[in-house]
mmCIF file of C-alpha atoms and ligand atoms in Angstrom:
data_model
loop_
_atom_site.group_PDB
_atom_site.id
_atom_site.type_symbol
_atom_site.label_atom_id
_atom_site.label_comp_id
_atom_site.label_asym_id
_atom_site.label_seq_id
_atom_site.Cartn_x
_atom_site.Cartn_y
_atom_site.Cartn_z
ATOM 1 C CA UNK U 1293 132.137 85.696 109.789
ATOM 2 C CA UNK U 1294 128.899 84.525 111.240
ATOM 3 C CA UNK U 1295 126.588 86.861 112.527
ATOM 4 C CA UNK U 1296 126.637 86.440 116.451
ATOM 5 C CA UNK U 1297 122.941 87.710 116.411
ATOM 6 C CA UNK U 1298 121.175 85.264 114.491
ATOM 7 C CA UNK U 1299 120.368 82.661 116.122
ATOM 8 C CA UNK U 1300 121.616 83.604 119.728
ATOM 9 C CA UNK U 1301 119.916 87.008 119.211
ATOM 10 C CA UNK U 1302 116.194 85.663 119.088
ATOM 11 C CA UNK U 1303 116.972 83.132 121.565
ATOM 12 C CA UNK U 1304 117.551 85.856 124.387
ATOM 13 C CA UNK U 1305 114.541 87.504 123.487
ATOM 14 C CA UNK U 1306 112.406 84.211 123.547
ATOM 15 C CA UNK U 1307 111.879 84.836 119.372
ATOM 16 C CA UNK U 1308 112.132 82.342 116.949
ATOM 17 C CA UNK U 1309 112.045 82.257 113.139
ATOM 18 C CA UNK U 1310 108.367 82.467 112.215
ATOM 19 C CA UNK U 1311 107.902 80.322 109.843
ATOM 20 C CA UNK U 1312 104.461 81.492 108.383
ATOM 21 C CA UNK U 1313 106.811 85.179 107.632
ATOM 22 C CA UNK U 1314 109.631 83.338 106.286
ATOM 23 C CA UNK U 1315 111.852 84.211 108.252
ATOM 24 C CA UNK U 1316 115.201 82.825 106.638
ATOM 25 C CA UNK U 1317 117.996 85.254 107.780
ATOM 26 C CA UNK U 1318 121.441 85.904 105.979
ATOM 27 C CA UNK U 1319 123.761 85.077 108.345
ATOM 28 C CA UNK U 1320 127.244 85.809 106.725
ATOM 29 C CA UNK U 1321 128.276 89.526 106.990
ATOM 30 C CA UNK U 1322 130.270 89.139 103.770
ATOM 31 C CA UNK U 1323 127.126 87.995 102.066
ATOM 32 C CA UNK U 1324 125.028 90.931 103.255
ATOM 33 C CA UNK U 1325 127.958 93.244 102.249
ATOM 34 C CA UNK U 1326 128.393 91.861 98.778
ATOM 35 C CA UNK U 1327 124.478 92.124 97.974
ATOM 36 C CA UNK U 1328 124.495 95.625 99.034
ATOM 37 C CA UNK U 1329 127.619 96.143 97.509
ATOM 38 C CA UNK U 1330 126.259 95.048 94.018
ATOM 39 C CA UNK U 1331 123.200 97.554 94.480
ATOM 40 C CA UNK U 1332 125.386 100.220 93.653
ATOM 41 C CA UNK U 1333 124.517 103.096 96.431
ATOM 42 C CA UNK U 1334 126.153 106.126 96.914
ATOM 43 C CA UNK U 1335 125.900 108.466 100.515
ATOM 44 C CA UNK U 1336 123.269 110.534 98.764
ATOM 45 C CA UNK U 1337 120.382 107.494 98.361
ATOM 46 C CA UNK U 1338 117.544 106.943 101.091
ATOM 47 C CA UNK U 1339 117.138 103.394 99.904
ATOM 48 C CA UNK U 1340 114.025 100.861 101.033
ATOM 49 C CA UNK U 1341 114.749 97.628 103.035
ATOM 50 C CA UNK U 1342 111.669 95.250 102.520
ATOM 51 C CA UNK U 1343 111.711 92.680 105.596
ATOM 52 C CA UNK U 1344 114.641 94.146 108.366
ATOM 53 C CA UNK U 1345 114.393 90.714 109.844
ATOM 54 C CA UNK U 1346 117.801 90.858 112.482
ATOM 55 C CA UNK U 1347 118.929 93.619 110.359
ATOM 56 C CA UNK U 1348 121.723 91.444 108.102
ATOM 57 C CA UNK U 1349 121.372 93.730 105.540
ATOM 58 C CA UNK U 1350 120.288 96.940 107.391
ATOM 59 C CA UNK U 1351 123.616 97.723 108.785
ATOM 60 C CA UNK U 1352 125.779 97.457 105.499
ATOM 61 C CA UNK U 1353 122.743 99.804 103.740
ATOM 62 C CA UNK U 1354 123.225 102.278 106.345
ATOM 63 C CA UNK U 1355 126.947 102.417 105.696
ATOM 64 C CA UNK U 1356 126.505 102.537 101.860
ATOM 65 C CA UNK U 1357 123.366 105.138 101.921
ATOM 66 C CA UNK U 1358 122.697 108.164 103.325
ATOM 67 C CA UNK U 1359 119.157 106.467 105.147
ATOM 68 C CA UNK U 1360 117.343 103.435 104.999
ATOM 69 C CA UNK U 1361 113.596 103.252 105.655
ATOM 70 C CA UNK U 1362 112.773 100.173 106.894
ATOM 71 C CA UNK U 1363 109.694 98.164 106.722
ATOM 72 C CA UNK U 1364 109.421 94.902 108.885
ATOM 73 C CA UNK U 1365 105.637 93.015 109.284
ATOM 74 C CA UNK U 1366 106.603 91.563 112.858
ATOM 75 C CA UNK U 1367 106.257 93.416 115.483
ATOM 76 C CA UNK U 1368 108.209 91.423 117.691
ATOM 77 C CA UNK U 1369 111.207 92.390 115.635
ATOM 78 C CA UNK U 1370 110.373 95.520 115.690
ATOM 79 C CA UNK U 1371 110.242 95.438 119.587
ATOM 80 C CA UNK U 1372 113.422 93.916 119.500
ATOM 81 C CA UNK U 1373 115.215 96.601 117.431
ATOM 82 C CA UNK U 1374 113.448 99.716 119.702
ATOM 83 C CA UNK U 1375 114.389 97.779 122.995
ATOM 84 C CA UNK U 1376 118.360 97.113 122.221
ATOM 85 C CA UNK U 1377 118.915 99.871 119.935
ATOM 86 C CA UNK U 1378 120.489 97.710 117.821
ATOM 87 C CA UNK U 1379 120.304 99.527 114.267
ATOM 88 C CA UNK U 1380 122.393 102.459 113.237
ATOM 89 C CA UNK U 1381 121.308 106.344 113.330
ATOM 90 C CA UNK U 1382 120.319 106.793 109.950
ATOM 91 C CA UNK U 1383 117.558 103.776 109.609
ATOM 92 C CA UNK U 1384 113.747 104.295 109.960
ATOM 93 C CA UNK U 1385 112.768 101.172 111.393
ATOM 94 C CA UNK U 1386 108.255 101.600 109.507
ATOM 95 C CA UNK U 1387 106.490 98.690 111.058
ATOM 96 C CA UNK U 1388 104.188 98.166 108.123
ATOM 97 C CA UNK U 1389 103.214 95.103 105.194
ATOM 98 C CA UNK U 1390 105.082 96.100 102.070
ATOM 99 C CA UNK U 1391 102.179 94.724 100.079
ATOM 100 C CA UNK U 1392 99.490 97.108 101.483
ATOM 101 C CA UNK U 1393 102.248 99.781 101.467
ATOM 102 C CA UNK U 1394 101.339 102.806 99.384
ATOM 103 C CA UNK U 1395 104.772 103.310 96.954
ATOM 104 C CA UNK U 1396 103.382 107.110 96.800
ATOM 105 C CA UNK U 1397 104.086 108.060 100.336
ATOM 106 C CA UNK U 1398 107.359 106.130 100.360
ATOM 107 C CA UNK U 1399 108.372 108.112 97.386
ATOM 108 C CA UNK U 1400 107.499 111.484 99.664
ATOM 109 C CA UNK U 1401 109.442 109.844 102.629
ATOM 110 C CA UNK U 1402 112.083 109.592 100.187
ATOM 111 C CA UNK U 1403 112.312 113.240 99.405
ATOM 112 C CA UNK U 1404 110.582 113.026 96.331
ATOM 113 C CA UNK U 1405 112.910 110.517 94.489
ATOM 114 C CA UNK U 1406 111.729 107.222 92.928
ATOM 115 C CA UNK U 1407 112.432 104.557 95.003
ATOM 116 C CA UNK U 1408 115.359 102.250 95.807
ATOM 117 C CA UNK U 1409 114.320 99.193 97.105
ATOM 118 C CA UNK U 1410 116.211 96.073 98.425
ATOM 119 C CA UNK U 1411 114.361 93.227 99.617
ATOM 120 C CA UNK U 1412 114.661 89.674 101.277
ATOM 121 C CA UNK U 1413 111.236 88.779 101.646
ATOM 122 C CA UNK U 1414 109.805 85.775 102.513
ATOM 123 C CA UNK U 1415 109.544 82.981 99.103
ATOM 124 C CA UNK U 1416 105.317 83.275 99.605
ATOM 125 C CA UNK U 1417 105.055 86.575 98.613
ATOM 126 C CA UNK U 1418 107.570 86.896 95.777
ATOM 127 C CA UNK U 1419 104.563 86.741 93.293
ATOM 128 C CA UNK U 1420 102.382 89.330 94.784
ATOM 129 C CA UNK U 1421 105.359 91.495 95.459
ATOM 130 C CA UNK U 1422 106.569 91.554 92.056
ATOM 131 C CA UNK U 1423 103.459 92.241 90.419
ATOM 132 C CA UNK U 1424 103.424 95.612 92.921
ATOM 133 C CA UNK U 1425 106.593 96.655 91.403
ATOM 134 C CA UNK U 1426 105.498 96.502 88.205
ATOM 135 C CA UNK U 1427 102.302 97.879 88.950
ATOM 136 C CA UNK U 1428 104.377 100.379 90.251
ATOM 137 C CA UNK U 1429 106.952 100.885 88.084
ATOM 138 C CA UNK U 1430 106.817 104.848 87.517
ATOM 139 C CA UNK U 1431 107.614 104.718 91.225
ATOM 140 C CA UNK U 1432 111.285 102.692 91.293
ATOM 141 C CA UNK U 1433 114.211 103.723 89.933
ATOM 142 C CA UNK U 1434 115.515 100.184 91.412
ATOM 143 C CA UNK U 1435 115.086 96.884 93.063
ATOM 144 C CA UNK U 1436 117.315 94.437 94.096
ATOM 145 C CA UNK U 1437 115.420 91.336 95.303
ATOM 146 C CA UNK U 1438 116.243 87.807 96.690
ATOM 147 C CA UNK U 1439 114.623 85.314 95.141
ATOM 148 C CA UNK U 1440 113.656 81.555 94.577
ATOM 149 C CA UNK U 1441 116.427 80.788 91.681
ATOM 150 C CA UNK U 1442 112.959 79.112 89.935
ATOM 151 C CA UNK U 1443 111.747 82.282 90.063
ATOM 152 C CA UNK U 1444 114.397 84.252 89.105
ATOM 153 C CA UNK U 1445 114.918 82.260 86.380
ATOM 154 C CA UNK U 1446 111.425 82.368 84.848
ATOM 155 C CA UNK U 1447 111.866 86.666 84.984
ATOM 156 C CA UNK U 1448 114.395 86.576 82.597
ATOM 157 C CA UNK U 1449 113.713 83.234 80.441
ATOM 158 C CA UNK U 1450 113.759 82.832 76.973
ATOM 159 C CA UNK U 1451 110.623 82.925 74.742
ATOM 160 C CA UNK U 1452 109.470 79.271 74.146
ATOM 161 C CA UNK U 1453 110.523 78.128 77.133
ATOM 162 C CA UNK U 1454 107.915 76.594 80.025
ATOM 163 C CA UNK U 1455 109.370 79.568 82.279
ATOM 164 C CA UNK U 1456 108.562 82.167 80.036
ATOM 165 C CA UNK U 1457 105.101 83.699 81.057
ATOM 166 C CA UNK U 1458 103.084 86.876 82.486
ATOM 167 C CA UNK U 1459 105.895 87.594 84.890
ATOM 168 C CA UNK U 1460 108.423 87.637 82.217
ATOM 169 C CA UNK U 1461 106.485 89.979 79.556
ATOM 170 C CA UNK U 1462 105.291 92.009 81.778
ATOM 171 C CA UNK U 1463 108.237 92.441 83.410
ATOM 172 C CA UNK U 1464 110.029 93.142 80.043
ATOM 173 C CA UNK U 1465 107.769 96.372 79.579
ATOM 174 C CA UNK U 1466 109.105 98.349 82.295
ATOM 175 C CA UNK U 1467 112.222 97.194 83.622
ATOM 176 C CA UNK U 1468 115.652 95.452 82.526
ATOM 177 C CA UNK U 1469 115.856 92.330 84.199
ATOM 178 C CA UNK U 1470 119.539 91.006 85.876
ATOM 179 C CA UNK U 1471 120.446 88.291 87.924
ATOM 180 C CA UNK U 1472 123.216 89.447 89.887
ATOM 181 C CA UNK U 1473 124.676 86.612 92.124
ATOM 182 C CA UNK U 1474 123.422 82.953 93.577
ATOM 183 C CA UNK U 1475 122.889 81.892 97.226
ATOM 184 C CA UNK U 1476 122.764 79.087 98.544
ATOM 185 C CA UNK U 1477 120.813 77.649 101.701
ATOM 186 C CA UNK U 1478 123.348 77.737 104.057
ATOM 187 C CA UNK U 1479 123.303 81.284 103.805
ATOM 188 C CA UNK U 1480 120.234 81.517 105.623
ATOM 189 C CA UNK U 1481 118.807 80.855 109.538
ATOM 190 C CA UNK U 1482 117.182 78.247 109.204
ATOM 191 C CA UNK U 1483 118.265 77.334 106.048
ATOM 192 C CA UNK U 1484 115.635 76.690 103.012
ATOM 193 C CA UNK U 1485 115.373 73.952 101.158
ATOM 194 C CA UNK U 1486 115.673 76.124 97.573
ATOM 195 C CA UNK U 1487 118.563 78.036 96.207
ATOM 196 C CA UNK U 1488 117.859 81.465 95.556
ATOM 197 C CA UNK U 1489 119.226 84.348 93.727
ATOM 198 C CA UNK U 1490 119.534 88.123 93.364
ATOM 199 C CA UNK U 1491 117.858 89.905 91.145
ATOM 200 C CA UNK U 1492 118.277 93.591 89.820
ATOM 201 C CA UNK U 1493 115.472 95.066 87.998
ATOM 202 C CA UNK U 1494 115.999 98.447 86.161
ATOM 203 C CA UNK U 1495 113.013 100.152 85.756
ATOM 204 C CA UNK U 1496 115.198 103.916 85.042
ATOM 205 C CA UNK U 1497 116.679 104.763 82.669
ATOM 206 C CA UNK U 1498 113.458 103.458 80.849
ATOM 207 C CA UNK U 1499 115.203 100.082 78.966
ATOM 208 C CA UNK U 1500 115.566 101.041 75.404
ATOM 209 C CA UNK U 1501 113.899 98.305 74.125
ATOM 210 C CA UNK U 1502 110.384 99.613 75.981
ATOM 211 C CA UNK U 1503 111.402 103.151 74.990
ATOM 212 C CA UNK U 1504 111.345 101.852 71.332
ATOM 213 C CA UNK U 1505 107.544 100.731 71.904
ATOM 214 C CA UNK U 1506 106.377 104.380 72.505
ATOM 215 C CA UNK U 1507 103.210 104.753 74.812
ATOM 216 C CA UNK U 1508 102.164 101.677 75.997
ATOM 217 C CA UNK U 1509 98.288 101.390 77.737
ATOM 218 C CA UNK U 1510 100.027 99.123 80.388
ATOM 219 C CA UNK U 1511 96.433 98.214 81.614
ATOM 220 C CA UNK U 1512 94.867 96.655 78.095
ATOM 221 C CA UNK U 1513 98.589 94.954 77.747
ATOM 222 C CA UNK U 1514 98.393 93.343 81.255
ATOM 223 C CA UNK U 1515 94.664 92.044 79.617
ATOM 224 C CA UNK U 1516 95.958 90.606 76.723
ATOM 225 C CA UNK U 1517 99.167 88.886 78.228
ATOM 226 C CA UNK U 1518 97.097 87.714 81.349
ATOM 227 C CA UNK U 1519 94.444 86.699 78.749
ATOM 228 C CA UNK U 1520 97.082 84.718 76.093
ATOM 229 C CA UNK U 1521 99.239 82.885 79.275
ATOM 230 C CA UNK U 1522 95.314 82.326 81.162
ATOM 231 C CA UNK U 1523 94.970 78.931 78.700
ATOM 232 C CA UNK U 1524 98.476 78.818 77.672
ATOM 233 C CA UNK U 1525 98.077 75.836 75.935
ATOM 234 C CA UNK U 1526 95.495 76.856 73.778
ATOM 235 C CA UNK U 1527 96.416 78.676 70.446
ATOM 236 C CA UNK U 1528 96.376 82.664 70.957
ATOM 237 C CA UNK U 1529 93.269 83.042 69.575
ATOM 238 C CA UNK U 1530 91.131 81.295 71.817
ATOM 239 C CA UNK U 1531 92.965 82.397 74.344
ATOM 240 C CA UNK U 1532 92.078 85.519 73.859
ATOM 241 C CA UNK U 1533 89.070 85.544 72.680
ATOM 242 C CA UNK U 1534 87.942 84.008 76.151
ATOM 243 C CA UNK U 1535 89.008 87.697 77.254
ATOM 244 C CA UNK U 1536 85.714 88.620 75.825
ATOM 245 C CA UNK U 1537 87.509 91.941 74.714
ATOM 246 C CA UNK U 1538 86.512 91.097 71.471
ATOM 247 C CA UNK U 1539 84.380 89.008 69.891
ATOM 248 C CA UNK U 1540 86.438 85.848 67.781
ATOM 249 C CA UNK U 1541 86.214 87.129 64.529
ATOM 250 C CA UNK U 1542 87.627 90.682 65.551
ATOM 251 C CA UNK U 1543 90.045 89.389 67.399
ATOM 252 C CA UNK U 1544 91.479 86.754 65.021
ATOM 253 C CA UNK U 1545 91.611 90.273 62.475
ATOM 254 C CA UNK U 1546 93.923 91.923 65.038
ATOM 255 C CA UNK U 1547 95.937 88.765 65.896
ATOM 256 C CA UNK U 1548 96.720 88.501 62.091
ATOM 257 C CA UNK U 1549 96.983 92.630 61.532
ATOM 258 C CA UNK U 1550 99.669 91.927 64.123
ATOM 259 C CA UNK U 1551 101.763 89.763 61.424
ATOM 260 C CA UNK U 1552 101.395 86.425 63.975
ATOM 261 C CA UNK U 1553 99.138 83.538 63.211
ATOM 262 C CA UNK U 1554 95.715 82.811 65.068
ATOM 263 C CA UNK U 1555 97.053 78.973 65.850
ATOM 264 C CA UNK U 1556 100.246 80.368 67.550
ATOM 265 C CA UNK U 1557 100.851 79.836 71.097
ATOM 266 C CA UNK U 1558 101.587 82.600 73.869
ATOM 267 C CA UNK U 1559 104.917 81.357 75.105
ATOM 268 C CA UNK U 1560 106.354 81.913 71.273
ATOM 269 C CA UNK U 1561 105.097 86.005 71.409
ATOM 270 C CA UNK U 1562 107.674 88.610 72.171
ATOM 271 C CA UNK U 1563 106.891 91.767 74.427
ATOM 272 C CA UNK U 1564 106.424 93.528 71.176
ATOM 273 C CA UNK U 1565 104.087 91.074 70.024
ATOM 274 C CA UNK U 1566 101.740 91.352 72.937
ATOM 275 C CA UNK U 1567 101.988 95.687 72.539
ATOM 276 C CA UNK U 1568 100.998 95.518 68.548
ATOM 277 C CA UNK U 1569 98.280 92.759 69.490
ATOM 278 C CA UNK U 1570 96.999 94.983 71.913
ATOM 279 C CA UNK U 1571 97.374 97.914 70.341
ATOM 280 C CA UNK U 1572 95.110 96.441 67.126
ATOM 281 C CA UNK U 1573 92.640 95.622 69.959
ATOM 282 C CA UNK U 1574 92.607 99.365 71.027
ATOM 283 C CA UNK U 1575 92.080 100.595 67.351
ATOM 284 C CA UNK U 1576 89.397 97.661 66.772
ATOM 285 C CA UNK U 1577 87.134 98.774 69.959
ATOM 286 C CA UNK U 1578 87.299 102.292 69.159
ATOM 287 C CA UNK U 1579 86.395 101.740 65.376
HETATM 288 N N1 SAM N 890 116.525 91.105 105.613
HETATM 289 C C1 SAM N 890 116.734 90.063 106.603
HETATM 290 C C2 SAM N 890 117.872 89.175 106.178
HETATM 291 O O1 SAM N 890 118.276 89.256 105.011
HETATM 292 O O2 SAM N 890 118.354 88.417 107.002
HETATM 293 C C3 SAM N 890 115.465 89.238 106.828
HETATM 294 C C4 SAM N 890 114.998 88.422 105.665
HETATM 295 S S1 SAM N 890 113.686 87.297 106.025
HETATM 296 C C5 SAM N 890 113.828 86.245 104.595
HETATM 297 C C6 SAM N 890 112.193 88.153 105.570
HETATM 298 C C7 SAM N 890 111.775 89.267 106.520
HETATM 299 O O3 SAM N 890 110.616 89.909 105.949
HETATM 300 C C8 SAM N 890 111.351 88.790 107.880
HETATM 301 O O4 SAM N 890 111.921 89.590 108.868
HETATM 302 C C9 SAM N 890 109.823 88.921 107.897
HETATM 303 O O5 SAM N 890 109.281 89.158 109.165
HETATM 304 C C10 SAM N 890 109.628 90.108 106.958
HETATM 305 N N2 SAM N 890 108.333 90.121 106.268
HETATM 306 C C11 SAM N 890 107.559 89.064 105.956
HETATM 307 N N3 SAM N 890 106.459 89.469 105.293
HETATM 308 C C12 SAM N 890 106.551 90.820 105.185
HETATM 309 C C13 SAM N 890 105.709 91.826 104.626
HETATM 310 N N4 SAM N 890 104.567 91.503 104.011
HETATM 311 N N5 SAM N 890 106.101 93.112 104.697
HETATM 312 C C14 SAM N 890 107.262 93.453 105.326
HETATM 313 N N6 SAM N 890 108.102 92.542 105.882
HETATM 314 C C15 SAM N 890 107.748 91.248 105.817
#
């Protein structure tokens, strides 16, 4: 079934997709119902919509969780919603930018509990928004987010591929990655010109493989993986030497304390290559 609101919706109230938000909108029901149905919610969640557009997803949220909080940039939409009424009891409609959002206070809105967040954000943003969750990651429990399928992909590729990078690693040390289903263009109002894909990342129960790592100083890691993927064709150790965390000759020590070879390249490190490496750097500095 094909939402009668999309299209017909904004037309009545002289809106139109704004482009510059990305404003792609799911318009098959089952769609909507399916994605929420694979974020696994029970009646006792508040969960987090990220971009209420129309409200696609909104309404099968409210039906699987106790209360969404919504937060929606355009304030025409927002309008919208307030004038017709048009989303159910138990959603918070928070005009606000979910990148300058503070994941503290949402946690307090949601009675204390780390955060369940779905999101269908606009493709621009993916990168910035990502990097918040991780940033964040003591914050989520969840987050189920659509995505470019490039982009997807590259969160959960392989080591030694061209899409393994910063995203990937740093993603690795705090949540378990999933791609849950594909979608396709037509989909969307007005359709994009990429596939895209859902994405589940797990950031509780802590995976086991991070748990394994013991403490890790997430700040000096985010250094040394931003530092090793910076010049990514270079080998690791000018790579990171250009860092300037350490001077060459310490750091080509810590590299090979770390059991990997100076003339390696960053794409061939695992995630607990990057925490030993940095965690050699730590010792060296405070020697
Ligand atoms: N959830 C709806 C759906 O699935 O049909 C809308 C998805 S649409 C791809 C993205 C929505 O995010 C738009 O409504 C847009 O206005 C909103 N948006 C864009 N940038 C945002 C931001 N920084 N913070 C919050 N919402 C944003």
């Amino acid at each position: 079934m094909v939402y009668q609101n999309s299209k017909s919706q904004l037309k009545q109230q002289g809106l139109a997709p704004n482009k510059k938000l990305g404003q792609n909108f799911l318009v098959h029901r089952h769609t909507a119902q399916r994605i929420v149905s694979l974020a696994g919610l029970s009646k006792q969640d508040t969960v987090i919509e990220v971009g209420v557009g129309l409200g696609a997803l909104t309404t099968p949220l409210a039906e699987a969780a106790g209360r969404v909080i919504g937060l929606e940039t355009d304030s025409g939409l927002i309008r919208l919603h307030k004038k017709e009424g048009s989303l159910p009891d138990n959603v918070e409609l928070i005009h606000q930018d979910v990148l300058k959002s503070d994941l503290d206070q949402l946690v307090r809105l949601s009675g204390g509990r780390r955060l369940k967040i779905i999101a269908n954000l606009p493709y621009s943003i993916s990168s910035p928004f990502l990097f918040k969750l991780i940033e964040g990651h003591d914050y989520i429990d969840f987050a189920v987010v659509m995505l470019q399928k490039e982009v997807g992909l590259r969160l959960v590729a392989e080591s030694g591929t061209k899409e393994y990078g910063v995203p990937t690693v740093m993603l690795a040390s705090c949540a378990e990655t999933t791609i849950l289903m594909r979608v396709k263009p037509e989909e969307f109002h007005p359709r994009p010109k990429v596939d895209s894909v859902i994405v589940r990342l797990a950031f509780q129960p802590v995976p086991s493989r991070v748990s394994a790592l013991g403490k890790i100083d997430f700040n000096l890691l985010k250094k040394v993986v931003n530092g090793a993927f910076g010049q990514r064709r270079k080998t690791l150790l000018n790579a990171l030497s250009s860092t300037w965390l350490l001077d060459k000759q310490a750091m080509e020590q810590c590299i090979t304390a770390s059991g990997l070879k100076p003339s390696i390249r960053a794409e061939r490190l695992e995630l607990e290559d990057f925490v030993r490496i940095s965690r050699a750097i730590r010792d060296k500095k405070n020697s």
